[in-house]
Amino acid sequence: MTAWTVTLRGIRYRWGRSLAVLLLATVAVTAAVLAPAYSRAAQQSVLLDGLTHASLTSTGLLVGAATPADAAAAPTSGTRLAISNALGRYPTLKAAFGTPVASVEAESQFGDPSDALAARLAYRDGACEHLVVTGACPTAEGQVLVSDRSAKDNKLATGQQVTLRGKPGRTRTLIITGTYTPVDASAGYWGRTAYFNAGSPGPDGASTRTDALFVGIEEDVRSLGTDARVRFEYPLKPQALDLDNVASAREDLKLLGRALPSAGGLQVTSALPGVLDDIVVEQEAVARNVPVVAIPLVLLSLFVLFLLVAAVTEERSPELALAKLRGYPLARAGRFGFAESLVLIVLAAPLGLVAGLLLVRAAAAMVLAPGTAVELSGPVLLTTVAAVAGAVLAALGAGWRTLGRPVLALLRRVPNRAKWRATVLEVAAATLAAVALFQAFRDRSSALALVAAPLLALVAGMAVARLLTGYARGSLRRAGRRGRLAALLSAAQLARRPAGHRIVVVLTVAVALLTFAATSWDVAAGARTERARQTMGADRVFTVDVAHPDALVAAVAQADPSGQSMAVVRGQQHYGDGSVELLAVESAKLPAVADWAGHDLKALAGKLRPGAVAPVVVKDRIEVDASAANLKTEKDRPLRLVAVVSAPGEPPRTVGLGVIVAGGHTYGAPLPGCATGCRLLGLGVSRTPGSTDVYTVDVTLSAVRGADGPVDAGFEADGRWRRLAARAPQAELTVRSGPGLGLGIRSGDAGDVIAEHVSAPDTIPVVAVGAVPKGDAFAFPALTDRPQQFGVAARADRLPRAGDRGLLFDLDYAVRSAERTTSLADTDTLRYEVWASPKAPADLGKRLTAAGARVLESDSVDGTVTRLERLAPALSLRLYLLAGAAAVLLAVGAVLLTAYVGATARLNELAALRLAGVPASTLRRGVLREYRALLGVPLLVGAVTGIGGAALMLPGLQLVSVRDAAGLGDLADAFGPGWLPAALLAVVCGLGLAVAVVLRMFAGASPHRLREGER
């Protein structure tokens, strides 16, 4: 019979033990494969996420003419071919970028030269696909497309001709074929160019810009003769870059400029290297943390394999003794003793490799970026070989001591006692743990400090094993004196079985690893949620496109009548060495909608809007009942009663109500554009234009009506109406409140004398954060470029969704203040958002679009948390959770396997005790007491050690992002509903199941087992 035949028959005969060895070896290889496979997949996920979520302008490739002369000389067709040929030299780079968008642009002017309008004349590939066009898209020479708002503001219409002025003496007449509105003005397609900036100053500083004019062919742009700009913008395809080719693509990008023809004067620009630099920081963190997580699991797997092989070899001691008695040399006896285990370990290599890759693939599908590939790489194969070698060494080390014992020792049934080697190992482990702990207190981010938690768990496990052994020996003596048989039996097993002590170490370490991982995850999850809440400001945020703030407020009110959504207007103003974020909010809705921890939002809303005064709103027509007296004018020039009104989003306009006559009279006028209501900003007297003679008049205003009836103008309220000095600074105006509003006027000023309705305070209350103008009162631009007076109502450390430098104030107050002098319609510097609470309608996005607020993008706290969970710290902690769970499964398996391997001898012992008259119930209680101590104490100590290790290490770890300061998160988050209690419950259930299996196994310990031939 050959050695192979003996080995295979032995595996078949001991199939249960062989299966256990195969499984544990497979787990060891799987644990080893996890580190390189998961690390590579996680780094690929970080790369995909970073490239996908970066803006197209940050990751794209821009190739453009270096000078206007180069641009004028190079038609786009030839330039496109030259760039394509250059990219062809770098296949990786060419595959990484998509079809380019070509653009040719030049500055032009049109209209009256004394009040010129500046326009960017542009040709752009596929522009009409990104525009909502009314009319026709230009396709032929001499055709142009203008924006809706520029057409309205400048009285342009489809079919009209517009003559553009370019280089001195060069003009180009184009026919307007239609008007447009951009589908998304912030889309990456538009690149870095500001095409939609109507109202901003032109390049000469004197003209005013319109939105860009789009033509159908590039020759129309070149025909102006002005400096043209030719560019090709290549969008990145994130899926085309991976860990294997990203370094090559980065180098190729540096070389691309040299490959372009020098005659074309082309320059290459890309911010992709900077984006990749940020990604590398996250990838390095993953690569640094994953091995620290995986190595303890691999070592634990090998140790459990060591225990199992040692137990199996110990069980085969009589067979080894027989082999020695038959004259087998030590080497041949070794082959006889180890061949089965070594064959099974080799078979475990492909199984563990496949299992590891499948496990990482499942993790990638659930938690990594979509499209993340799991690959069989060189490091994975090398790690597999190393794991198999480690398993072989563990098996040889486990059985060598048994093989080297004399024949009589092999035939003994009494387990070996621990020798000095175990003490040396314990001292070494304790010393290493002390060094790691010392380093952790000095620098928690160091490599040695990162292994402090598993080392502490190992030391705790060894200490528990020692203490449990000492306690069992004392209990053995006490139980013997007191005659407690169940306690005696359990104490004897705990005191004399070395396998039980090793199980204590394994279980303590496993539970500590799992509780450390679960505690860390719960604390990090709390930190991520807090970061997401700070980033978002509300449960959901919609970025929308509206014409002006009033349109936003109206759309929100229509879409969500419940009041669980809030209009927010955002701006930004440069100040000092940075920018100040501006947040204008609907203060009354702040408590119901905003998510701003640590603040009494109800009290804050009261401070931001201390006294709400309703505006005076009139629709379609205004009528005023007035009585005039003491009317004196020179040259009998008439005076007119006027009203100052403002349509939503529009600047104030003065409406004449009629010539003032002595006595009572009703004055009125229609209000075009006020079908939905216009604010009445003021009432007063206007004189003949150009006259400066002095006049006097006393006017008493008794009532105001709109088309739908009387409105409350607040004439009786003191301070509700006051003099507006800006229009007629030299005029004298006395304002008297009462049943009728009295205006006593004496003026020689050319301007209108106006009493304004005060619906917003002169000084707007504000919450100030960070480096903003000093003092409790200051002037600062708000929704417009004109300074607004602010008074600090409160200060805070951060603003929701605005960071640590900004101002928060009431939207309505700011709008009323701004619209006294200017228009907020189509202001490009403002950004419009809608914040929604969890109680807001689920389909709020659709409702906003239906209400006229087109949703450009949306985000939520949950979405932000999901993105944070794909950063390096969360990816590392996920592997730690997986490793902790695997460690506990190994420990539970070790408990069962240890009981199974020694089951024959143990059952015989119990059967002998039954034969001696010991009741089965007493034996059952003894086994329960044994396993209660064997499993319960390590469970408790491991949990405390894991939580303590987390409390020690987490203040030094970055839990949200590698760019964050360490120590974010609150340890208290681990003691609520989360992974920690679930993990502990799962461990208790697993150990309980293991005890139930052991009890069922030992239930067959009847005296009949002792009959000859029964096993």
Short mmCIF file of C-alpha atoms in Angstrom, two decimals, residues 76-417:
data_model
loop_
_atom_site.label_atom_id
_atom_site.label_comp_id
_atom_site.label_asym_id
_atom_site.label_seq_id
_atom_site.Cartn_x
_atom_site.Cartn_y
_atom_site.Cartn_z
CA THR A 76 -10.95 73.49 -35.98
CA SER A 77 -10.95 70.55 -38.43
CA GLY A 78 -7.18 70.66 -38.82
CA THR A 79 -6.58 71.26 -35.14
CA ARG A 80 -8.87 68.38 -34.20
CA LEU A 81 -6.89 66.06 -36.47
CA ALA A 82 -3.57 67.23 -35.04
CA ILE A 83 -4.73 66.61 -31.49
CA SER A 84 -6.13 63.20 -32.42
CA ASN A 85 -2.80 62.22 -33.98
CA ALA A 86 -0.94 63.36 -30.88
CA LEU A 87 -3.26 61.41 -28.60
CA GLY A 88 -2.77 58.37 -30.82
CA ARG A 89 0.78 58.13 -29.50
CA TYR A 90 -0.60 57.57 -26.00
CA PRO A 91 -3.30 54.86 -26.21
CA THR A 92 -4.04 54.95 -22.48
CA LEU A 93 -4.65 58.68 -22.56
CA LYS A 94 -6.72 58.49 -25.73
CA ALA A 95 -8.95 55.79 -24.24
CA ALA A 96 -9.41 57.80 -21.05
CA PHE A 97 -11.03 60.82 -22.73
CA GLY A 98 -14.25 61.01 -24.70
CA THR A 99 -15.28 62.93 -27.80
CA PRO A 100 -14.07 66.54 -27.60
CA VAL A 101 -16.29 69.60 -27.66
CA ALA A 102 -14.80 72.24 -29.96
CA SER A 103 -15.52 75.92 -29.45
CA VAL A 104 -14.55 79.13 -31.23
CA GLU A 105 -15.34 82.41 -29.45
CA ALA A 106 -14.76 86.12 -29.91
CA GLU A 107 -15.89 89.31 -28.20
CA SER A 108 -18.24 91.67 -30.02
CA GLN A 109 -20.53 94.65 -29.46
CA PHE A 110 -23.86 95.71 -30.87
CA GLY A 111 -26.49 98.40 -30.39
CA ASP A 112 -26.02 102.14 -29.87
CA PRO A 113 -22.27 102.85 -29.50
CA SER A 114 -23.03 105.33 -26.70
CA ASP A 115 -24.75 102.55 -24.72
CA ALA A 116 -23.14 99.48 -26.27
CA LEU A 117 -23.96 95.91 -25.41
CA ALA A 118 -21.12 93.39 -25.22
CA ALA A 119 -21.69 89.81 -26.34
CA ARG A 120 -19.57 86.70 -26.63
CA LEU A 121 -20.12 85.33 -30.15
CA ALA A 122 -19.59 81.58 -29.92
CA TYR A 123 -19.63 78.43 -31.98
CA ARG A 124 -19.79 75.27 -29.83
CA ASP A 125 -20.26 71.67 -30.92
CA GLY A 126 -23.78 70.45 -30.14
CA ALA A 127 -24.79 73.62 -28.27
CA CYS A 128 -28.48 73.31 -29.16
CA GLU A 129 -28.64 69.88 -27.50
CA HIS A 130 -28.02 71.65 -24.19
CA LEU A 131 -30.42 74.54 -24.81
CA VAL A 132 -34.20 74.87 -24.77
CA VAL A 133 -34.69 76.63 -28.10
CA THR A 134 -37.75 78.64 -29.10
CA GLY A 135 -37.58 78.96 -32.85
CA ALA A 136 -34.80 77.30 -34.82
CA CYS A 137 -31.22 76.41 -34.04
CA PRO A 138 -28.70 78.18 -36.33
CA THR A 139 -27.26 75.80 -38.90
CA ALA A 140 -26.12 78.00 -41.74
CA GLU A 141 -23.95 81.06 -42.27
CA GLY A 142 -25.34 84.34 -40.95
CA GLN A 143 -27.68 82.82 -38.32
CA VAL A 144 -27.56 83.44 -34.57
CA LEU A 145 -29.34 82.38 -31.38
CA VAL A 146 -29.88 84.79 -28.46
CA SER A 147 -31.01 84.06 -24.91
CA ASP A 148 -34.62 84.63 -23.84
CA ARG A 149 -33.73 87.15 -21.17
CA SER A 150 -31.31 89.10 -23.36
CA ALA A 151 -33.96 89.25 -26.08
CA LYS A 152 -36.54 90.59 -23.63
CA ASP A 153 -34.20 93.08 -22.01
CA ASN A 154 -32.99 94.47 -25.33
CA LYS A 155 -36.16 94.10 -27.41
CA LEU A 156 -34.76 91.50 -29.79
CA ALA A 157 -37.01 89.06 -31.65
CA THR A 158 -36.80 86.09 -33.98
CA GLY A 159 -36.30 87.19 -37.59
CA GLN A 160 -34.65 90.44 -36.57
CA GLN A 161 -31.21 91.35 -37.83
CA VAL A 162 -28.44 92.27 -35.43
CA THR A 163 -25.20 93.91 -36.54
CA LEU A 164 -22.15 92.96 -34.51
CA ARG A 165 -19.04 95.11 -34.36
CA GLY A 166 -15.68 93.40 -34.12
CA LYS A 167 -12.29 94.66 -35.16
CA PRO A 168 -12.40 98.38 -36.06
CA GLY A 169 -14.08 98.66 -39.41
CA ARG A 170 -15.35 95.05 -39.35
CA THR A 171 -19.05 94.24 -38.81
CA ARG A 172 -21.18 91.17 -39.26
CA THR A 173 -24.95 91.16 -39.68
CA LEU A 174 -26.71 88.05 -38.44
CA ILE A 175 -30.35 86.97 -38.46
CA ILE A 176 -31.88 85.80 -35.18
CA THR A 177 -33.36 82.36 -35.77
CA GLY A 178 -34.58 81.78 -32.22
CA THR A 179 -34.10 82.31 -28.51
CA TYR A 180 -32.79 79.93 -25.88
CA THR A 181 -32.68 79.07 -22.22
CA PRO A 182 -29.88 76.78 -21.00
CA VAL A 183 -31.05 73.39 -19.76
CA ASP A 184 -28.43 73.58 -17.01
CA ALA A 185 -26.12 76.58 -17.00
CA SER A 186 -23.80 74.82 -14.54
CA ALA A 187 -23.47 71.58 -16.56
CA GLY A 188 -19.97 70.35 -17.24
CA TYR A 189 -20.62 70.63 -20.99
CA TRP A 190 -20.18 74.41 -20.81
CA GLY A 191 -16.66 74.07 -19.47
CA ARG A 192 -14.91 76.98 -17.80
CA THR A 193 -16.45 79.72 -19.96
CA ALA A 194 -19.10 82.08 -18.56
CA TYR A 195 -21.62 82.03 -21.39
CA PHE A 196 -24.61 83.18 -19.33
CA ASN A 197 -23.57 86.37 -17.52
CA ALA A 198 -25.97 88.99 -18.79
CA GLY A 199 -25.80 92.25 -16.84
CA SER A 200 -22.13 92.04 -15.92
CA PRO A 201 -19.67 94.64 -17.26
CA GLY A 202 -18.22 94.10 -20.72
CA PRO A 203 -14.49 93.70 -21.38
CA ASP A 204 -14.08 97.47 -21.96
CA GLY A 205 -15.65 98.30 -18.59
CA ALA A 206 -18.21 100.66 -20.18
CA SER A 207 -20.52 98.26 -21.98
CA THR A 208 -22.97 95.79 -20.41
CA ARG A 209 -22.92 92.12 -21.30
CA THR A 210 -25.71 90.04 -22.75
CA ASP A 211 -25.70 86.26 -22.66
CA ALA A 212 -23.64 84.55 -25.33
CA LEU A 213 -24.78 84.59 -28.96
CA PHE A 214 -24.49 81.13 -30.56
CA VAL A 215 -23.88 80.68 -34.28
CA GLY A 216 -24.05 77.57 -36.43
CA ILE A 217 -20.64 77.77 -38.13
CA GLU A 218 -17.26 78.90 -36.82
CA GLU A 219 -16.59 81.20 -39.82
CA ASP A 220 -19.19 83.64 -38.46
CA VAL A 221 -17.05 84.06 -35.37
CA ARG A 222 -13.81 84.49 -37.29
CA SER A 223 -15.43 87.04 -39.63
CA LEU A 224 -15.35 89.70 -36.90
CA GLY A 225 -11.58 89.87 -37.10
CA THR A 226 -11.22 90.13 -33.33
CA ASP A 227 -9.10 87.92 -31.15
CA ALA A 228 -10.71 84.50 -31.36
CA ARG A 229 -10.23 81.70 -28.89
CA VAL A 230 -10.22 78.10 -30.14
CA ARG A 231 -10.49 75.28 -27.60
CA PHE A 232 -11.12 71.54 -27.53
CA GLU A 233 -12.51 70.18 -24.29
CA TYR A 234 -12.17 66.42 -23.78
CA PRO A 235 -14.37 64.92 -21.02
CA LEU A 236 -12.83 62.19 -18.89
CA LYS A 237 -14.28 58.67 -18.87
CA PRO A 238 -13.71 57.64 -15.22
CA GLN A 239 -14.19 53.92 -15.91
CA ALA A 240 -11.28 53.99 -18.36
CA LEU A 241 -8.73 54.66 -15.61
CA ASP A 242 -7.73 51.99 -13.13
CA LEU A 243 -4.85 51.26 -10.79
CA ASP A 244 -2.81 49.70 -13.59
CA ASN A 245 -2.94 52.57 -16.06
CA VAL A 246 -3.53 55.71 -14.01
CA ALA A 247 0.19 56.32 -13.45
CA SER A 248 0.84 55.87 -17.17
CA ALA A 249 -2.00 58.28 -18.02
CA ARG A 250 -0.54 60.87 -15.64
CA GLU A 251 2.88 60.64 -17.32
CA ASP A 252 1.35 60.69 -20.80
CA LEU A 253 -0.52 63.87 -19.89
CA LYS A 254 2.79 65.56 -19.15
CA LEU A 255 4.18 64.50 -22.52
CA LEU A 256 1.13 65.31 -24.65
CA GLY A 257 2.06 68.94 -25.14
CA ARG A 258 5.37 67.94 -26.74
CA ALA A 259 3.59 65.66 -29.20
CA LEU A 260 1.39 68.45 -30.54
CA PRO A 261 2.63 70.26 -33.66
CA SER A 262 4.57 73.39 -32.73
CA ALA A 263 3.12 75.31 -35.65
CA GLY A 264 -0.36 75.19 -34.20
CA GLY A 265 0.60 76.96 -30.99
CA LEU A 266 -1.51 74.54 -28.97
CA GLN A 267 -1.37 74.33 -25.19
CA VAL A 268 -2.57 71.49 -22.96
CA THR A 269 -4.34 72.31 -19.70
CA SER A 270 -5.84 69.88 -17.20
CA ALA A 271 -6.55 69.89 -13.48
CA LEU A 272 -6.64 66.07 -13.49
CA PRO A 273 -3.21 65.67 -11.82
CA GLY A 274 -4.44 67.69 -8.84
CA VAL A 275 -7.57 65.54 -8.56
CA LEU A 276 -5.41 62.42 -8.73
CA ASP A 277 -3.15 63.80 -6.00
CA ASP A 278 -6.16 64.10 -3.69
CA ILE A 279 -7.24 60.57 -4.59
CA VAL A 280 -3.78 59.19 -3.86
CA VAL A 281 -4.03 60.47 -0.27
CA GLU A 282 -7.17 58.36 0.25
CA GLN A 283 -5.63 55.36 -1.50
CA GLU A 284 -2.52 55.48 0.66
CA ALA A 285 -4.69 55.53 3.76
CA VAL A 286 -6.48 52.37 2.56
CA ALA A 287 -3.19 50.65 1.76
CA ARG A 288 -1.85 51.61 5.17
CA ASN A 289 -4.85 50.48 7.20
CA VAL A 290 -5.97 47.28 5.47
CA PRO A 291 -2.93 45.15 6.39
CA VAL A 292 -3.19 46.27 10.02
CA VAL A 293 -6.74 44.92 9.98
CA ALA A 294 -6.05 41.69 8.11
CA ILE A 295 -2.84 40.50 9.78
CA PRO A 296 -4.45 39.82 13.20
CA LEU A 297 -7.15 37.79 11.46
CA VAL A 298 -4.57 35.75 9.53
CA LEU A 299 -2.58 35.08 12.69
CA LEU A 300 -5.72 34.12 14.56
CA SER A 301 -6.70 31.73 11.74
CA LEU A 302 -3.27 30.10 11.82
CA PHE A 303 -3.40 29.81 15.60
CA VAL A 304 -6.80 28.10 15.46
CA LEU A 305 -5.41 25.80 12.76
CA PHE A 306 -2.47 25.13 15.06
CA LEU A 307 -4.85 24.19 17.88
CA LEU A 308 -6.87 21.89 15.65
CA VAL A 309 -3.88 20.09 14.15
CA ALA A 310 -2.38 19.77 17.62
CA ALA A 311 -5.62 18.23 18.90
CA VAL A 312 -5.89 15.89 15.91
CA THR A 313 -2.26 14.84 16.28
CA GLU A 314 -2.75 14.35 20.03
CA GLU A 315 -5.74 12.16 19.31
CA ARG A 316 -3.57 10.06 16.97
CA SER A 317 -0.85 9.59 19.59
CA PRO A 318 -1.52 5.83 19.89
CA GLU A 319 -1.16 5.44 16.10
CA LEU A 320 2.15 7.32 16.15
CA ALA A 321 3.33 5.20 19.07
CA LEU A 322 2.46 2.06 17.09
CA ALA A 323 4.41 3.36 14.08
CA LYS A 324 7.44 3.91 16.26
CA LEU A 325 7.10 0.47 17.83
CA ARG A 326 7.12 -1.04 14.32
CA GLY A 327 10.49 0.61 13.71
CA TYR A 328 9.47 3.59 11.58
CA PRO A 329 12.22 6.22 11.57
CA LEU A 330 11.25 9.70 12.73
CA ALA A 331 10.99 11.09 9.19
CA ARG A 332 8.71 8.29 8.03
CA ALA A 333 6.60 8.54 11.18
CA GLY A 334 6.37 12.28 10.52
CA ARG A 335 5.08 11.69 7.01
CA PHE A 336 2.58 9.24 8.46
CA GLY A 337 1.47 11.80 11.07
CA PHE A 338 1.46 14.97 8.95
CA ALA A 339 0.63 13.82 5.43
CA GLU A 340 -3.13 14.11 5.88
CA SER A 341 -2.98 17.66 7.27
CA LEU A 342 -0.49 18.85 4.65
CA VAL A 343 -2.55 17.46 1.77
CA LEU A 344 -5.64 19.16 3.13
CA ILE A 345 -3.78 22.47 3.52
CA VAL A 346 -2.59 22.35 -0.08
CA LEU A 347 -6.15 21.61 -1.22
CA ALA A 348 -7.30 24.62 0.80
CA ALA A 349 -5.17 27.03 -1.26
CA PRO A 350 -7.44 27.28 -4.36
CA LEU A 351 -10.55 27.08 -2.18
CA GLY A 352 -9.39 29.96 0.02
CA LEU A 353 -8.30 31.98 -3.00
CA VAL A 354 -11.69 31.62 -4.68
CA ALA A 355 -13.55 32.24 -1.40
CA GLY A 356 -11.52 35.38 -0.70
CA LEU A 357 -12.11 36.81 -4.16
CA LEU A 358 -15.83 36.02 -3.99
CA LEU A 359 -16.08 37.64 -0.57
CA VAL A 360 -14.33 40.79 -1.78
CA ARG A 361 -16.53 40.82 -4.88
CA ALA A 362 -19.64 40.65 -2.69
CA ALA A 363 -18.29 43.49 -0.55
CA ALA A 364 -17.52 45.52 -3.68
CA ALA A 365 -21.08 45.07 -4.95
CA MET A 366 -22.54 46.24 -1.65
CA VAL A 367 -20.27 49.03 -0.41
CA LEU A 368 -17.75 50.05 -3.07
CA ALA A 369 -18.22 52.31 -6.05
CA PRO A 370 -20.29 50.87 -8.90
CA GLY A 371 -18.06 49.26 -11.48
CA THR A 372 -15.26 48.41 -9.06
CA ALA A 373 -13.41 45.35 -10.36
CA VAL A 374 -12.00 42.57 -8.16
CA GLU A 375 -8.90 41.16 -9.79
CA LEU A 376 -6.60 38.18 -9.38
CA SER A 377 -3.38 40.15 -9.10
CA GLY A 378 0.21 39.20 -8.39
CA PRO A 379 0.08 40.30 -4.72
CA VAL A 380 -3.03 38.13 -4.21
CA LEU A 381 -1.24 35.05 -5.55
CA LEU A 382 1.89 35.76 -3.51
CA THR A 383 -0.23 36.21 -0.39
CA THR A 384 -1.96 32.89 -1.09
CA VAL A 385 1.38 31.12 -1.29
CA ALA A 386 2.51 32.82 1.92
CA ALA A 387 -0.72 31.81 3.69
CA VAL A 388 -0.30 28.18 2.60
CA ALA A 389 3.30 28.24 3.82
CA GLY A 390 2.13 29.69 7.13
CA ALA A 391 -0.52 27.02 7.45
CA VAL A 392 2.04 24.30 6.73
CA LEU A 393 4.37 25.70 9.37
CA ALA A 394 1.50 25.93 11.86
CA ALA A 395 0.59 22.30 11.19
CA LEU A 396 4.19 21.13 11.53
CA GLY A 397 4.66 23.16 14.66
CA ALA A 398 1.45 21.80 16.17
CA GLY A 399 2.37 18.15 15.62
CA TRP A 400 6.12 18.18 16.01
CA ARG A 401 6.11 18.12 19.82
CA THR A 402 3.72 15.19 19.83
CA LEU A 403 5.80 13.33 17.24
CA GLY A 404 9.00 13.82 19.22
CA ARG A 405 7.67 12.35 22.46
CA PRO A 406 8.67 8.82 23.59
CA VAL A 407 6.39 5.88 22.92
CA LEU A 408 5.18 5.68 26.52
CA ALA A 409 4.35 9.37 26.55
CA LEU A 410 2.39 8.93 23.33
CA LEU A 411 0.34 6.18 24.95
CA ARG A 412 -0.57 8.29 27.99
CA ARG A 413 -4.09 9.71 28.21
CA VAL A 414 -3.13 12.68 30.41
CA PRO A 415 -2.69 16.00 28.52
CA ASN A 416 0.67 17.74 28.57
CA ARG A 417 1.18 20.63 30.94
#
